[in-house]
Short mmCIF file of C-alpha atoms in Angstrom, two decimals:
data_model
loop_
_atom_site.label_atom_id
_atom_site.label_comp_id
_atom_site.label_asym_id
_atom_site.label_seq_id
_atom_site.Cartn_x
_atom_site.Cartn_y
_atom_site.Cartn_z
CA UNK A 1 -63.92 -45.54 38.46
CA UNK A 2 -60.29 -43.92 38.08
CA UNK A 3 -57.94 -44.05 40.94
CA UNK A 4 -57.10 -40.51 42.98
CA UNK A 5 -53.66 -39.96 42.95
CA UNK A 6 -51.11 -40.71 45.68
CA UNK A 7 -49.35 -37.44 47.04
CA UNK A 8 -45.58 -38.21 46.92
CA UNK A 9 -43.27 -37.28 49.57
CA UNK A 10 -41.52 -34.66 47.58
CA UNK A 11 -43.40 -32.73 44.93
CA UNK A 12 -40.10 -31.69 43.42
CA UNK A 13 -39.14 -35.41 42.48
CA UNK A 14 -42.39 -35.68 40.51
CA UNK A 15 -41.68 -32.72 38.43
CA UNK A 16 -38.40 -33.96 37.57
CA UNK A 17 -39.89 -36.89 36.25
CA UNK A 18 -42.47 -35.22 34.51
CA UNK A 19 -45.39 -36.64 36.02
CA UNK A 20 -48.71 -35.07 37.37
CA UNK A 21 -48.39 -34.05 40.93
CA UNK A 22 -51.41 -33.36 43.54
CA UNK A 23 -50.45 -30.30 45.56
CA UNK A 24 -49.46 -30.39 49.21
CA UNK A 25 -49.14 -27.72 51.33
CA UNK A 26 -45.60 -26.26 52.08
CA UNK A 27 -44.07 -27.96 54.97
CA UNK A 28 -46.62 -30.19 55.42
CA UNK A 29 -46.32 -34.12 55.39
CA UNK A 30 -47.75 -36.15 52.49
CA UNK A 31 -51.20 -36.74 52.82
CA UNK A 32 -52.87 -39.83 51.22
CA UNK A 33 -55.79 -39.74 49.17
CA UNK A 34 -58.20 -42.76 48.43
CA UNK A 35 -56.15 -45.39 46.87
CA UNK A 36 -56.09 -49.16 46.39
CA UNK A 37 -53.65 -49.83 49.19
CA UNK A 38 -52.76 -53.25 50.46
CA UNK A 39 -51.24 -53.82 53.79
CA UNK A 40 -48.78 -56.50 52.62
CA UNK A 41 -45.05 -55.24 52.96
CA UNK A 42 -42.90 -55.76 50.04
CA UNK A 43 -39.36 -57.60 50.03
CA UNK A 44 -37.59 -55.41 48.18
CA UNK A 45 -34.48 -54.32 50.37
CA UNK A 46 -33.51 -51.29 47.92
CA UNK A 47 -36.36 -49.19 48.05
CA UNK A 48 -36.57 -47.58 51.64
CA UNK A 49 -36.84 -43.74 51.13
CA UNK A 50 -37.13 -43.81 47.49
CA UNK A 51 -39.62 -41.41 46.18
CA UNK A 52 -41.19 -44.36 44.32
CA UNK A 53 -41.60 -46.68 47.51
CA UNK A 54 -45.24 -46.26 47.94
CA UNK A 55 -46.18 -47.04 44.46
CA UNK A 56 -43.61 -50.10 44.14
CA UNK A 57 -44.60 -51.52 47.29
CA UNK A 58 -48.48 -51.07 46.23
CA UNK A 59 -47.72 -52.74 42.61
CA UNK A 60 -45.92 -55.58 44.71
CA UNK A 61 -48.79 -55.94 47.09
CA UNK A 62 -51.29 -56.37 44.26
CA UNK A 63 -49.02 -59.12 42.55
CA UNK A 64 -47.86 -56.83 39.46
CA UNK A 65 -44.04 -57.20 40.51
CA UNK A 66 -41.85 -59.71 42.24
CA UNK A 67 -38.45 -59.05 43.87
CA UNK A 68 -35.53 -60.84 41.76
CA UNK A 69 -33.52 -63.32 43.56
CA UNK A 70 -31.12 -60.78 45.44
CA UNK A 71 -34.55 -59.15 46.54
CA UNK A 72 -33.60 -56.04 44.74
CA UNK A 73 -36.13 -53.88 42.42
CA UNK A 74 -33.54 -51.66 40.98
CA UNK A 75 -35.77 -48.49 40.92
CA UNK A 76 -32.97 -46.24 39.37
CA UNK A 77 -32.03 -48.60 36.49
CA UNK A 78 -33.37 -48.07 32.95
CA UNK A 79 -36.44 -49.96 32.13
CA UNK A 80 -36.34 -52.40 29.34
CA UNK A 81 -39.01 -53.25 26.94
CA UNK A 82 -39.17 -56.46 28.52
CA UNK A 83 -39.78 -55.23 31.86
CA UNK A 84 -42.13 -52.63 30.82
CA UNK A 85 -44.31 -55.10 28.98
CA UNK A 86 -44.37 -57.74 31.73
CA UNK A 87 -44.95 -55.03 34.40
CA UNK A 88 -48.14 -53.48 32.02
CA UNK A 89 -49.54 -56.45 31.75
CA UNK A 90 -49.53 -57.82 35.36
CA UNK A 91 -50.76 -54.21 36.39
CA UNK A 92 -54.07 -55.09 34.37
CA UNK A 93 -54.14 -58.43 35.77
CA UNK A 94 -53.78 -60.00 32.21
CA UNK A 95 -52.72 -63.40 32.26
CA UNK A 96 -50.78 -64.35 29.38
CA UNK A 97 -52.03 -66.98 26.74
CA UNK A 98 -49.66 -69.78 25.64
CA UNK A 99 -49.11 -69.62 22.21
CA UNK A 100 -46.61 -72.05 20.13
CA UNK A 101 -46.64 -69.75 16.99
CA UNK A 102 -43.31 -68.31 16.02
CA UNK A 103 -43.50 -64.34 15.66
CA UNK A 104 -40.36 -62.67 17.05
CA UNK A 105 -36.88 -63.30 15.92
CA UNK A 106 -35.38 -62.39 18.82
CA UNK A 107 -37.86 -63.86 21.42
CA UNK A 108 -37.68 -67.77 21.66
CA UNK A 109 -40.85 -69.67 21.80
CA UNK A 110 -39.50 -71.55 24.87
CA UNK A 111 -38.51 -68.24 26.74
CA UNK A 112 -40.72 -67.29 29.77
CA UNK A 113 -41.14 -64.16 28.19
CA UNK A 114 -42.70 -65.13 24.86
CA UNK A 115 -46.53 -65.60 26.24
CA UNK A 116 -46.15 -61.98 27.51
CA UNK A 117 -44.76 -60.30 24.49
CA UNK A 118 -47.31 -62.34 22.31
CA UNK A 119 -50.39 -61.37 24.47
CA UNK A 120 -49.15 -57.71 24.67
CA UNK A 121 -48.81 -57.79 20.66
CA UNK A 122 -52.08 -58.98 20.07
CA UNK A 123 -53.56 -56.45 22.46
CA UNK A 124 -51.77 -53.59 20.66
CA UNK A 125 -49.28 -52.71 23.21
CA UNK A 126 -46.57 -52.66 20.68
CA UNK A 127 -46.11 -53.53 16.91
CA UNK A 128 -42.73 -54.55 16.76
CA UNK A 129 -39.74 -53.95 14.10
CA UNK A 130 -39.50 -55.58 10.70
CA UNK A 131 -36.30 -56.37 9.69
CA UNK A 132 -35.51 -58.56 6.49
CA UNK A 133 -38.86 -60.15 6.54
CA UNK A 134 -38.79 -60.87 10.35
CA UNK A 135 -40.41 -59.25 13.32
CA UNK A 136 -38.49 -58.31 16.19
CA UNK A 137 -39.26 -57.09 19.82
CA UNK A 138 -35.74 -55.84 21.02
CA UNK A 139 -36.43 -57.26 24.58
CA UNK A 140 -33.47 -55.65 26.42
CA UNK A 141 -33.70 -52.03 24.47
CA UNK A 142 -33.95 -49.27 26.88
CA UNK A 143 -37.64 -47.50 26.66
CA UNK A 144 -37.65 -43.83 25.99
CA UNK A 145 -40.24 -41.30 27.28
CA UNK A 146 -42.20 -41.26 24.21
CA UNK A 147 -42.46 -44.80 23.67
CA UNK A 148 -43.44 -45.48 27.34
CA UNK A 149 -46.32 -43.16 27.05
CA UNK A 150 -47.40 -44.56 23.40
CA UNK A 151 -47.33 -48.11 25.38
CA UNK A 152 -49.19 -46.93 28.40
CA UNK A 153 -52.08 -45.28 26.40
CA UNK A 154 -52.68 -48.25 24.29
CA UNK A 155 -52.48 -50.10 27.44
CA UNK A 156 -55.00 -48.12 29.08
CA UNK A 157 -57.16 -48.72 25.93
CA UNK A 158 -56.93 -44.95 24.77
CA UNK A 159 -55.73 -45.55 21.37
CA UNK A 160 -59.08 -44.59 19.88
CA UNK A 161 -59.11 -41.55 21.65
CA UNK A 162 -55.52 -40.29 20.82
CA UNK A 163 -56.41 -41.14 17.11
CA UNK A 164 -59.23 -38.57 17.18
CA UNK A 165 -56.61 -35.88 17.84
CA UNK A 166 -56.39 -33.53 15.03
CA UNK A 167 -52.82 -33.05 13.60
CA UNK A 168 -53.17 -29.34 13.51
CA UNK A 169 -54.22 -29.58 17.54
CA UNK A 170 -51.29 -31.59 17.89
CA UNK A 171 -48.31 -29.56 16.19
CA UNK A 172 -49.92 -26.35 17.70
CA UNK A 173 -49.89 -27.72 21.15
CA UNK A 174 -46.25 -28.83 21.13
CA UNK A 175 -45.06 -25.45 19.75
CA UNK A 176 -44.57 -23.77 23.29
CA UNK A 177 -42.21 -26.34 24.52
CA UNK A 178 -38.55 -26.07 23.45
CA UNK A 179 -38.30 -29.70 22.57
CA UNK A 180 -41.51 -30.05 21.24
CA UNK A 181 -40.29 -30.78 17.63
CA UNK A 182 -37.99 -33.64 19.19
CA UNK A 183 -40.99 -35.82 19.52
CA UNK A 184 -41.03 -38.33 16.93
CA UNK A 185 -44.11 -38.16 14.58
CA UNK A 186 -45.57 -41.36 15.69
CA UNK A 187 -45.57 -40.31 19.41
CA UNK A 188 -46.89 -36.62 19.13
CA UNK A 189 -50.62 -37.34 19.30
CA UNK A 190 -49.56 -39.37 22.18
CA UNK A 191 -47.78 -37.03 24.29
CA UNK A 192 -50.00 -34.30 23.64
CA UNK A 193 -53.16 -36.54 24.91
CA UNK A 194 -51.30 -37.41 28.03
CA UNK A 195 -50.30 -33.71 28.72
CA UNK A 196 -54.11 -32.86 28.24
CA UNK A 197 -55.44 -35.54 30.50
CA UNK A 198 -52.97 -35.13 33.12
CA UNK A 199 -51.41 -38.64 32.87
CA UNK A 200 -47.84 -36.73 32.14
CA UNK A 201 -46.63 -33.21 32.57
CA UNK A 202 -43.66 -31.10 31.33
CA UNK A 203 -40.34 -31.45 33.40
CA UNK A 204 -39.60 -28.56 36.07
CA UNK A 205 -37.52 -26.92 33.33
CA UNK A 206 -40.80 -26.72 30.77
CA UNK A 207 -39.43 -29.71 28.51
CA UNK A 208 -40.83 -32.51 27.48
CA UNK A 209 -37.49 -34.53 26.93
CA UNK A 210 -39.31 -37.33 24.88
CA UNK A 211 -35.96 -39.51 24.39
CA UNK A 212 -35.36 -39.47 27.91
CA UNK A 213 -34.58 -42.93 28.89
CA UNK A 214 -37.11 -44.08 31.64
CA UNK A 215 -36.09 -45.88 34.93
CA UNK A 216 -38.18 -48.99 36.54
CA UNK A 217 -39.26 -46.62 39.24
CA UNK A 218 -40.63 -44.38 36.88
CA UNK A 219 -42.44 -47.16 34.98
CA UNK A 220 -43.79 -48.51 38.41
CA UNK A 221 -45.51 -44.92 39.10
CA UNK A 222 -47.16 -44.97 35.55
CA UNK A 223 -48.37 -48.51 36.07
CA UNK A 224 -49.48 -47.85 39.65
CA UNK A 225 -51.29 -44.66 38.97
CA UNK A 226 -52.74 -45.56 35.40
CA UNK A 227 -53.08 -49.42 34.95
CA UNK A 228 -53.68 -51.06 38.41
CA UNK A 229 -57.51 -51.10 38.81
CA UNK A 230 -58.86 -50.83 42.36
CA UNK A 231 -61.75 -53.00 41.29
CA UNK A 232 -59.87 -55.78 40.10
CA UNK A 233 -60.26 -58.09 42.97
CA UNK A 234 -64.05 -57.66 42.70
CA UNK A 235 -64.29 -58.40 39.14
CA UNK A 236 -65.25 -61.44 37.28
CA UNK A 237 -62.58 -63.55 35.63
CA UNK A 238 -62.08 -65.44 32.33
CA UNK A 239 -62.82 -69.18 33.01
CA UNK A 240 -59.50 -70.72 31.85
CA UNK A 241 -57.47 -67.84 32.54
CA UNK A 242 -57.30 -64.99 35.63
CA UNK A 243 -57.79 -62.17 33.39
CA UNK A 244 -60.87 -59.89 35.07
CA UNK A 245 -63.15 -58.60 32.60
CA UNK A 246 -65.72 -55.85 33.20
CA UNK A 247 -68.73 -56.95 31.12
CA UNK A 248 -69.74 -59.43 28.42
CA UNK A 249 -71.44 -59.11 25.00
CA UNK A 250 -72.99 -61.68 22.86
CA UNK A 251 -72.02 -60.79 18.89
CA UNK A 252 -71.53 -62.26 15.62
CA UNK A 253 -68.29 -62.88 14.39
CA UNK A 254 -66.80 -63.06 11.05
CA UNK A 255 -63.46 -62.86 9.50
CA UNK A 256 -61.48 -61.12 7.31
CA UNK A 257 -57.85 -61.52 5.63
CA UNK A 258 -55.97 -58.48 3.89
CA UNK A 259 -52.50 -57.97 2.94
CA UNK A 260 -50.42 -54.53 2.37
CA UNK A 261 -53.26 -52.31 4.12
CA UNK A 262 -53.33 -51.21 7.85
CA UNK A 263 -55.93 -51.09 10.40
CA UNK A 264 -58.04 -47.98 10.91
CA UNK A 265 -55.87 -46.81 13.69
CA UNK A 266 -52.60 -47.41 11.62
CA UNK A 267 -51.57 -50.35 12.94
CA UNK A 268 -50.15 -53.53 11.06
CA UNK A 269 -52.73 -55.98 10.52
CA UNK A 270 -51.93 -59.20 12.37
CA UNK A 271 -53.87 -61.85 14.39
CA UNK A 272 -55.66 -59.78 17.42
CA UNK A 273 -56.62 -57.08 15.53
CA UNK A 274 -60.57 -56.79 15.08
CA UNK A 275 -62.87 -54.58 13.23
CA UNK A 276 -65.96 -53.29 15.20
CA UNK A 277 -68.80 -50.79 15.23
CA UNK A 278 -67.29 -48.01 17.43
CA UNK A 279 -70.76 -46.79 18.59
CA UNK A 280 -70.90 -50.25 20.63
CA UNK A 281 -67.13 -51.02 21.24
CA UNK A 282 -65.02 -47.91 21.58
CA UNK A 283 -61.80 -48.10 19.48
CA UNK A 284 -58.82 -49.22 21.57
CA UNK A 285 -60.93 -51.31 23.57
CA UNK A 286 -59.16 -54.66 24.84
CA UNK A 287 -61.06 -57.87 24.52
CA UNK A 288 -60.99 -61.47 24.92
CA UNK A 289 -63.21 -63.29 22.18
CA UNK A 290 -64.05 -67.00 22.78
CA UNK A 291 -62.76 -69.35 19.90
CA UNK A 292 -60.17 -66.30 18.95
CA UNK A 293 -58.60 -65.24 21.77
CA UNK A 294 -56.95 -61.63 23.14
CA UNK A 295 -57.93 -58.84 20.70
CA UNK A 296 -57.86 -54.96 20.13
CA UNK A 297 -60.75 -53.09 18.70
CA UNK A 298 -58.22 -51.59 16.22
CA UNK A 299 -60.32 -51.44 12.71
CA UNK A 300 -63.54 -50.72 11.36
CA UNK A 301 -65.54 -51.99 8.41
CA UNK A 302 -68.62 -51.04 6.36
CA UNK A 303 -70.38 -54.06 7.10
CA UNK A 304 -69.46 -54.25 10.73
CA UNK A 305 -72.37 -52.69 12.31
CA UNK A 306 -73.99 -53.21 15.98
CA UNK A 307 -73.50 -56.54 17.50
CA UNK A 308 -70.86 -57.58 14.92
CA UNK A 309 -67.14 -58.13 15.34
CA UNK A 310 -64.73 -58.97 12.27
CA UNK A 311 -61.60 -60.74 13.32
CA UNK A 312 -58.38 -60.88 11.53
CA UNK A 313 -56.93 -64.03 10.27
CA UNK A 314 -53.68 -64.26 8.53
CA UNK A 315 -54.76 -65.99 5.28
CA UNK A 316 -57.91 -66.22 2.86
CA UNK A 317 -58.34 -69.66 3.65
CA UNK A 318 -58.59 -69.33 7.57
CA UNK A 319 -61.09 -66.63 7.03
CA UNK A 320 -63.44 -68.63 5.03
CA UNK A 321 -62.91 -71.59 7.09
CA UNK A 322 -63.77 -69.37 10.11
CA UNK A 323 -67.13 -68.27 8.46
CA UNK A 324 -69.90 -66.79 10.40
CA UNK A 325 -70.39 -67.47 13.84
CA UNK A 326 -73.43 -66.51 15.92
CA UNK A 327 -73.53 -65.96 19.66
CA UNK A 328 -69.80 -65.47 20.32
CA UNK A 329 -69.01 -64.43 23.74
CA UNK A 330 -66.85 -61.48 23.95
CA UNK A 331 -65.24 -60.27 27.36
CA UNK A 332 -64.89 -56.50 27.49
CA UNK A 333 -61.51 -56.15 29.51
CA UNK A 334 -61.25 -52.16 29.95
#
């Protein structure tokens, strides 16, 4: 069940950051709607009176964020790609899976960040930047609004729904905004989907500001309202990880390996991308597949029907060795 929104202390602050708001009566104090509150106080020393204090405290209470050695959250600092990825994974309760493979030229395998980046990459939160044959994550790069919304929708499991949006509808929806044409093509459908589904809203001046750099407080508000699941504490967990899941399926799995093509959702093929029957598993759904690991339903195939999943492997030899496996247990995370 999608959690109802909090009413924040200042409606103006929410409009300025371009987020959906719940109307409060003029002159009244904010009233809280049903939410996933935990009474644990936060250890942050720099958020008292901040417009995002409630969300930050609740993310802390739910174990999604931690104070640094100084006890600061730094709510008004620009959020980096590394901070955003770790916050979003933690908000969903996803435990990173250790992986010794070298994937990102700028994230050393022995870095604390490596398991988070590799897990988010397998789940399709982001796709990396290829340069001179190497893949880069750019962990310290600040995050623009259009990128945050794109990562957020992929973290929510809404990629399939975004992909269904017609380009003609998207372009028409952006026309009324003075800066609608400034949205990068890769982010256009995501921005429109977020607007139409009350995930984001225009700013108070009617602009979208797609290249505006996001703050840690803004990232926290999105993480709390869109990713933190009030049912997480009652859900079953993966046996070797603490990641919660919604249900399980028993399926037949096979493997495929292709080059110079992209998945149905337009993403580069890589380990973690799997082909599914969208009538059984909606595109964009996050999974954990026994013997394979974290995955995202981002592809389809003519022979992939009913209880059948085709997992991507990096070579034909690996795919042939994988063969055809019966009764593979699949955990649905979304």
